[in-house]
Amino acid sequence: MPAEALKTTPLKDEHLKLRAKMVPFGGWLMPVQYSGIVDEHRTVRSAVGIFDISHMGQFVVSGNAARDWLNRILTNNVAKLGVGTGQYTFLLNDRGGVIDDLIVYRTGDEEFFLVVNAARVDEDFDWLQKHKPPHLELRNCSPHFGAVAIQGPRAAEFFRAWRGNDKEPPVRNQIADFTFSDNAISVARTGYTGEDGFEVFFPAEIATELWQDALATGGKFGMKPCGLGARDTLRLEMCYPLNGSDLSPDRNPIEAGLGLFVDLEKQDFIGRPSLLETKTKGARERLIAFKMKEKGPPPRPHYPVFADGNRVGEITSGTLSPSLNIGIGLAYVSAAAAKVGTALEVEIRGQKFPATIEKKPLYKKP
Amino acid sequence: MNVPDGLLYTESHEWIKREAENIRVGITDHAQAELTDVVFVEIPKTGRTADAKEAVAVVESVKAASDIYAPIKGTVVDANKALEANPALINTDPYGEGWIFVLKIDNPDDLKNLKAAAAYKQQIA
């Protein structure tokens, strides 16, 4: 895609000022790194990092029985959400394949806030629009919102210093409103790194002011700006899937090992029959986490994976883990091979390197 | 970015140092800064021959694998084994300890196809 066709976030100029390396991602021009992926990764594991996630999409769904409708569209059980709480969930196609993975927050009795992947905003919106009853209101607020993720063990400490000691931050998976510079901002205790942290949603107009202010306050907690590179290595150590790599319209959440976020007890939701079938018959392939046995070239997407000399699958995400200092990844492999402890081989440029299937997550806090 | 005057350069960001009938090859300061965090280097086997612009080594960062090319036709006579244990030498000393391989060149005239420092500086400006 030519550079001029890429969308930019309201923080683009801030990234350029910080000399970030900018790359295309999901139709957006985004910072991949500032000080370096490994340095940013370690900052999030040991202190606190701030990420521009303004490229992500936000929808608001409201109206009478909005909850019941969302429960027929999403896999997790929306009925379990109290007001001010969110859950990770999937939007599936009729075959049970993943259109998107997202977080749905209940922000009122019959009002919901959905945070979706950047590259899927239009597709998700069209799907929801097509399936929604006419009386429900569905708004795509993505262009009006900026967002940052503030992640790391010092995130809570930072937050109190930033918003005032009298302001208690929301607890895990909760969302609450705060004010910044006379504007309402929404703060959720969620993230994609495996660390404590927040995702903050705000009007796009105050993006620059909020970013600069957060970095100024964050300095004494060791805060650094972090890019998509570190976001990817952090999520991969936790085995959090990336839609478009580990999830796709041809894979369902059961195959991806994410059945925890699917409530098959619900009477009806789009994709349920396919998931039931997978559950009953067993998946043909499963998404497993693996770790290389020795130092060597990092595993990468699309490298073939072997067990007992037979090709059993392909890598969907792979990198050198900055925390473990060894190659790690996710791969779909045939169900027979998909057991923790199984010895695998990853073929890299014609040569095979040993790996082992590991329990998820690959990284556990020391 | 550091672009030493005495070296030759390629469009694909290799530097070349003439050593009698051999050339020593690495990647430029600009290239290492673009890659950052080099985590693995696959060095070529000595004795292998290569055509100009043929991939002979691989430098991998956290994010991506990049091919490194033979700047001109020749035979690999030495490769930097220190990079296997310490790939970050490419980041810390790209023109020194971070060299990648030495090529015995077939025809010194081929060196005319390479860029001088000024032309490479212009390329990365």
XYZ file of C-alpha atoms in Angstrom:
491
model
C 0.000 0.000 0.000
C 1.491 3.407 -0.904
C 2.397 5.568 2.090
C -0.159 8.261 1.225
C -3.013 5.762 1.529
C -2.109 4.911 5.129
C -4.171 6.327 7.963
C -2.388 8.163 10.762
C -3.267 8.500 14.442
C -3.562 11.900 16.194
C -0.159 11.099 17.784
C 1.821 10.750 14.546
C 3.758 14.002 15.046
C 4.677 12.956 18.586
C 6.116 9.690 17.260
C 8.148 11.532 14.643
C 9.444 13.958 17.303
C 10.546 10.951 19.361
C 12.308 9.610 16.247
C 10.188 6.478 16.103
C 10.600 4.142 13.162
C 7.216 4.171 11.405
C 5.803 1.180 9.509
C 2.510 0.250 7.842
C 0.261 -1.924 10.027
C -3.327 -2.879 9.218
C -3.723 0.128 6.923
C -2.136 2.527 9.443
C 1.243 4.209 9.692
C 2.378 3.221 13.187
C 5.525 3.411 15.341
C 7.235 0.000 15.407
C 9.968 1.128 17.798
C 11.588 4.128 19.465
C 14.610 3.104 21.572
C 14.540 -0.491 20.258
C 12.218 -3.465 20.599
C 14.258 -5.254 23.268
C 14.698 -2.106 25.388
C 10.994 -1.255 25.148
C 10.025 -4.851 25.934
C 12.192 -4.831 29.078
C 10.777 -1.445 30.085
C 7.262 -2.908 30.095
C 8.353 -6.032 32.007
C 10.263 -4.010 34.652
C 8.729 -0.498 34.815
C 6.036 0.980 32.562
C 5.581 1.706 28.852
C 3.089 3.790 26.894
C 1.771 2.626 23.501
C -0.308 4.528 20.966
C -3.260 2.250 20.233
C -5.374 4.927 18.524
C -5.534 2.722 15.442
C -7.879 0.335 17.248
C -11.594 0.697 16.594
C -14.366 1.634 19.027
C -18.077 0.985 18.617
C -20.978 1.842 20.893
C -24.048 -0.396 20.865
C -27.124 0.763 22.765
C -30.856 0.339 22.953
C -33.483 -1.945 24.385
C -32.219 -5.557 24.653
C -28.785 -4.610 23.298
C -27.352 -7.165 25.709
C -29.457 -10.054 24.388
C -28.569 -9.168 20.823
C -24.811 -8.986 21.551
C -25.097 -12.353 23.255
C -26.220 -13.846 19.952
C -23.365 -12.148 18.066
C -20.438 -12.692 20.460
C -19.070 -15.952 21.887
C -18.519 -15.029 25.542
C -21.468 -14.489 27.866
C -22.352 -10.797 27.931
C -25.032 -11.533 30.579
C -22.211 -12.092 33.069
C -21.013 -8.492 32.720
C -21.935 -6.002 35.427
C -22.010 -2.335 34.461
C -18.410 -1.091 34.243
C -16.923 -4.504 33.405
C -15.425 -5.917 30.220
C -14.628 -9.337 28.765
C -12.536 -10.749 25.924
C -14.714 -12.318 23.248
C -14.989 -13.298 19.569
C -17.064 -12.207 16.610
C -17.519 -15.302 14.410
C -18.714 -15.966 10.899
C -21.363 -18.584 10.124
C -18.689 -21.307 9.937
C -17.397 -20.456 13.411
C -14.288 -18.782 11.961
C -12.925 -15.674 13.625
C -13.876 -12.323 12.106
C -12.340 -10.530 15.068
C -11.310 -10.831 18.685
C -12.335 -7.896 20.832
C -13.177 -6.600 24.282
C -16.769 -5.705 25.073
C -17.401 -3.426 28.064
C -20.822 -2.903 29.579
C -20.951 0.852 30.129
C -24.669 1.085 31.009
C -27.669 -1.197 31.526
C -28.155 -1.473 27.783
C -25.022 0.300 26.537
C -21.860 -1.460 25.398
C -18.423 -0.265 24.267
C -16.556 -2.565 21.853
C -12.809 -2.265 21.177
C -11.846 -4.025 17.943
C -8.747 -4.557 15.810
C -7.614 -1.730 13.506
C -7.615 -3.815 10.339
C -11.126 -5.172 11.028
C -13.066 -1.991 11.850
C -14.986 -1.834 8.578
C -15.595 -5.558 8.350
C -16.805 -5.775 11.971
C -19.030 -2.746 11.551
C -20.637 -4.103 8.383
C -21.222 -7.478 10.031
C -22.835 -5.901 13.102
C -24.885 -3.527 10.954
C -26.126 -6.418 8.827
C -27.241 -8.482 11.820
C -28.605 -5.838 14.149
C -32.310 -5.224 14.690
C -33.337 -1.755 13.403
C -34.171 -0.284 16.821
C -30.638 -0.756 18.199
C -28.133 2.027 17.775
C -24.666 1.102 16.522
C -22.067 3.870 16.253
C -18.514 3.644 14.925
C -16.662 6.114 17.173
C -13.190 5.111 15.960
C -12.342 8.386 14.158
C -13.244 10.455 17.232
C -11.146 8.511 19.729
C -7.466 8.363 20.480
C -6.205 5.632 22.785
C -3.055 4.653 24.652
C -2.075 1.536 26.563
C -0.034 2.114 29.723
C 1.494 -1.206 30.706
C 3.952 -2.486 33.277
C 4.392 -3.312 36.969
C 4.580 0.411 37.806
C 1.388 1.301 35.889
C -0.815 1.612 39.004
C 1.766 3.755 40.783
C 1.989 5.921 37.679
C -1.771 6.201 37.433
C -2.158 7.516 40.988
C 0.558 10.084 40.398
C -1.048 11.070 37.094
C -4.736 11.301 38.042
C -4.314 12.057 41.774
C -4.017 9.852 44.837
C -7.694 10.262 45.670
C -8.645 8.627 42.356
C -8.660 4.853 42.697
C -7.937 3.202 39.328
C -10.429 0.586 38.104
C -9.715 -3.043 39.020
C -8.864 -5.779 36.466
C -11.283 -5.819 33.485
C -13.211 -2.814 34.773
C -13.695 0.491 32.989
C -14.345 3.892 34.600
C -14.527 7.528 33.578
C -11.987 10.130 34.656
C -11.346 13.682 33.580
C -8.316 15.024 31.805
C -8.054 18.685 30.850
C -11.844 19.133 31.258
C -12.578 16.159 29.008
C -14.061 12.801 29.969
C -11.660 9.919 29.381
C -12.397 6.216 29.835
C -9.839 4.085 31.620
C -9.934 0.273 31.482
C -7.701 -2.056 33.496
C -6.853 -4.217 30.501
C -3.932 -4.844 28.173
C -2.089 -7.064 25.740
C 1.258 -7.492 27.499
C 0.700 -9.779 30.502
C 1.561 -6.919 32.833
C -0.704 -4.806 34.990
C -1.907 -1.746 33.135
C -4.517 0.448 31.566
C -6.050 1.243 28.235
C -7.159 4.865 28.057
C -9.696 6.157 25.514
C -10.069 9.898 24.924
C -11.279 12.488 22.384
C -8.799 12.651 19.497
C -8.392 16.445 19.991
C -6.598 16.041 23.328
C -4.313 13.218 22.180
C -1.110 15.274 22.019
C -1.676 16.972 25.356
C -2.525 13.684 27.088
C 0.458 11.828 25.577
C 2.934 14.557 26.572
C 1.443 14.861 30.039
C 1.548 11.101 30.646
C 5.189 10.891 29.524
C 6.126 13.874 31.716
C 4.524 12.251 34.795
C 5.769 8.808 33.777
C 9.420 9.829 33.693
C 9.974 9.175 37.372
C 8.522 5.672 37.004
C 10.862 4.857 34.123
C 8.128 5.217 31.500
C 9.176 5.011 27.854
C 7.185 5.181 24.625
C 6.847 1.686 23.139
C 5.966 0.581 19.625
C 4.231 -2.267 17.866
C 7.445 -4.329 17.862
C 7.506 -4.633 21.655
C 3.711 -4.991 21.726
C 4.138 -8.084 19.547
C 6.968 -9.710 21.546
C 5.142 -8.999 24.837
C 1.855 -10.521 23.668
C 3.604 -13.504 22.130
C 5.381 -14.368 25.398
C 1.872 -14.453 26.919
C 0.506 -16.465 23.938
C -2.167 -13.846 23.298
C -3.311 -14.361 19.703
C -2.930 -11.752 16.946
C -5.870 -11.657 14.562
C -4.728 -12.100 10.974
C -1.792 -14.262 12.131
C -2.989 -16.720 14.786
C -6.692 -16.180 14.164
C -8.467 -16.116 10.819
C -11.892 -16.675 9.248
C -10.807 -20.306 8.643
C -9.912 -21.045 12.281
C -12.290 -21.201 15.209
C -11.574 -20.292 18.856
C -11.647 -23.949 19.968
C -8.820 -24.830 17.531
C -6.981 -21.741 18.791
C -7.205 -23.054 22.379
C -9.387 -20.120 23.418
C -12.517 -22.052 24.425
C -12.423 -20.210 27.743
C -13.907 -17.200 25.950
C -16.694 -19.169 24.301
C -19.833 -20.006 26.275
C -21.335 -23.039 24.540
C -24.031 -23.141 27.237
C -25.596 -20.129 25.589
C -28.570 -21.325 23.524
C -27.670 -19.562 20.328
C -24.930 -17.429 18.836
C -23.438 -17.126 15.366
C -20.943 -19.927 14.800
C -22.150 -22.083 17.710
C -23.057 -25.188 15.640
C -19.546 -25.336 14.139
C -17.904 -24.906 17.527
C -20.080 -27.669 19.014
C -19.023 -29.939 16.178
C -15.332 -29.156 16.772
C -15.833 -29.747 20.471
C -17.546 -33.119 19.872
C -15.384 -34.462 17.062
C -12.181 -32.822 18.227
C -10.188 -30.221 16.309
C -8.126 -31.381 13.333
C -5.356 -28.930 14.251
C -4.606 -26.936 17.369
C -2.714 -23.745 18.088
C 0.223 -24.677 20.316
C 2.979 -22.665 21.964
C 6.563 -23.784 21.473
C 10.035 -22.866 22.589
C 13.261 -23.559 20.667
C 15.630 -25.925 22.502
C 18.824 -24.127 21.547
C 19.972 -20.703 20.538
C 19.668 -20.248 16.795
C 17.720 -18.344 14.181
C 14.402 -17.037 15.525
C 11.275 -18.904 14.365
C 9.088 -16.830 12.025
C 5.550 -17.038 10.596
C 5.044 -19.694 7.876
C 8.085 -21.808 8.774
C 7.050 -25.490 8.580
C 6.914 -27.602 11.740
C 7.753 -31.329 11.948
C 7.186 -34.098 14.516
C 8.823 -37.526 14.103
C 10.030 -36.413 10.694
C 6.530 -35.643 9.385
C 5.281 -32.206 8.587
C 2.552 -31.491 11.167
C 1.912 -27.780 10.731
C 3.114 -24.231 10.323
C 4.151 -21.322 12.538
C 1.703 -18.402 12.746
C 3.732 -16.141 15.096
C 7.380 -16.384 16.075
C 10.155 -14.251 17.481
C 13.130 -14.197 19.764
C 11.702 -13.788 23.272
C 13.478 -10.836 24.922
C 12.547 -12.178 28.397
C 13.562 -15.807 27.817
C 16.332 -15.037 25.305
C 15.296 -17.949 23.082
C 13.049 -18.426 20.057
C 9.340 -18.832 20.809
C 6.175 -19.008 18.786
C 2.681 -20.242 18.097
C 1.890 -22.851 15.454
C -1.123 -24.820 14.262
C -0.175 -28.501 14.377
C -2.208 -31.682 13.845
C -4.190 -32.632 16.952
C -2.201 -35.865 17.420
C 1.041 -33.904 17.814
C -0.498 -31.073 19.856
C 0.558 -32.191 23.337
C 2.679 -30.312 25.851
C 6.152 -31.848 25.860
C 6.060 -33.071 22.247
C 9.400 -32.679 20.464
C 9.116 -30.643 17.279
C 11.481 -29.483 14.597
C 11.218 -26.099 12.919
C 12.585 -25.844 9.392
C 14.495 -22.612 8.841
C 16.133 -22.038 5.439
C 16.270 -25.770 4.772
C 17.715 -26.766 8.130
C 15.776 -28.297 11.048
C 16.053 -26.934 14.596
C 14.634 -28.683 17.696
C 11.745 -27.189 19.680
C 9.302 -28.373 22.347
C 5.588 -27.763 22.826
C 5.171 -25.782 26.027
C 2.338 -24.811 28.345
C 0.784 -21.390 27.757
C 1.795 -18.745 28.667
C 5.443 -19.099 27.668
C 6.451 -16.332 30.047
C 5.579 -16.304 33.736
C 6.435 -13.433 36.018
C 9.422 -14.352 38.206
C 25.181 8.102 10.666
C 28.790 7.068 10.363
C 29.891 6.459 6.734
C 33.704 6.088 6.764
C 35.459 7.576 3.722
C 37.924 4.800 2.956
C 35.260 2.133 2.294
C 33.052 1.208 -0.665
C 29.316 0.622 -0.370
C 26.364 -1.154 -2.006
C 22.795 -0.052 -2.531
C 21.775 -2.902 -0.191
C 23.776 -1.345 2.688
C 26.905 -3.530 2.752
C 30.304 -1.884 3.286
C 33.418 -3.202 1.516
C 37.019 -2.866 2.628
C 39.745 -3.739 0.106
C 42.448 -6.043 1.574
C 44.874 -6.942 -1.275
C 42.999 -9.496 -3.481
C 40.259 -9.883 -0.848
C 37.414 -7.720 0.353
C 36.001 -7.629 3.881
C 32.226 -7.121 4.059
C 29.786 -6.013 6.737
C 26.638 -3.915 7.017
C 26.661 -0.155 7.473
C 25.919 1.854 10.594
C 22.724 3.003 8.878
C 21.664 -0.604 8.225
C 22.327 -1.739 11.787
C 20.395 1.271 13.134
C 17.447 0.397 10.900
C 17.497 -3.237 12.025
C 18.363 -2.600 15.704
C 18.790 -5.474 18.137
C 20.522 -8.001 15.874
C 19.753 -11.346 17.527
C 21.136 -13.885 15.053
C 23.614 -13.983 12.184
C 23.951 -16.858 9.741
C 27.493 -16.584 8.368
C 28.524 -18.154 5.036
C 30.605 -21.336 4.815
C 34.179 -20.705 3.743
C 34.941 -22.037 0.291
C 31.547 -21.242 -1.173
C 31.448 -19.113 -4.296
C 28.997 -16.319 -4.880
C 27.892 -14.144 -7.748
C 27.472 -10.415 -7.331
C 24.210 -9.671 -5.442
C 23.784 -13.297 -4.381
C 22.532 -13.747 -0.794
C 25.291 -15.352 1.300
C 24.457 -14.439 4.905
C 21.380 -13.611 6.983
C 21.134 -10.988 9.712
C 18.084 -11.319 11.930
C 16.604 -8.713 14.243
C 13.700 -9.369 16.590
C 11.322 -8.313 13.855
C 12.756 -9.643 10.585
C 15.377 -11.659 8.714
C 17.472 -9.718 6.155
C 19.663 -11.250 3.452
C 23.228 -9.987 3.116
C 24.630 -10.066 -0.420
C 28.035 -10.669 -1.948
C 28.888 -7.186 -3.302
C 30.779 -8.709 -6.272
C 31.692 -12.181 -7.580
C 34.137 -14.199 -5.483
C 34.851 -17.002 -3.019
C 34.260 -16.800 0.730
C 37.611 -17.301 2.462
C 36.700 -16.263 5.991
C 33.573 -15.594 8.082
C 33.187 -13.947 11.474
C 32.477 -16.809 13.901
C 32.341 -14.323 16.807
C 28.923 -13.253 15.502
C 27.474 -16.682 16.314
C 28.025 -16.101 20.025
C 27.608 -12.336 19.950
C 25.396 -11.130 17.067
C 25.089 -7.698 18.728
C 28.642 -6.898 17.520
C 26.870 -5.787 14.339
C 25.125 -3.087 16.371
C 28.020 -2.053 18.577
C 30.852 -2.055 15.999
C 29.443 -2.418 12.463
C 32.693 -1.438 10.708
C 35.019 -3.328 13.055
C 34.237 -6.398 15.197
C 30.908 -6.691 13.396
C 32.393 -7.658 9.987
C 30.571 -10.623 8.433
C 32.770 -12.295 5.788
C 35.876 -11.983 3.590
C 35.600 -12.618 -0.133
C 38.486 -13.471 -2.479
C 37.405 -11.552 -5.533
C 37.595 -12.827 -9.107
C 38.069 -9.503 -10.853
C 39.190 -6.251 -9.163
C 37.498 -4.326 -11.977
C 34.163 -5.335 -10.431
C 34.901 -2.922 -7.578
C 34.074 -0.102 -9.992
C 30.388 -1.059 -9.658
C 30.387 -0.117 -5.976
C 29.605 3.249 -4.434
C 32.035 5.646 -2.797
C 31.160 7.066 0.631
C 29.748 10.298 -0.829
C 27.321 8.433 -3.107
C 26.178 6.151 -0.278
C 25.667 9.159 2.020
C 23.440 10.631 -0.658
C 21.467 7.376 -0.906
C 20.624 7.285 2.808
C 20.116 11.046 3.232
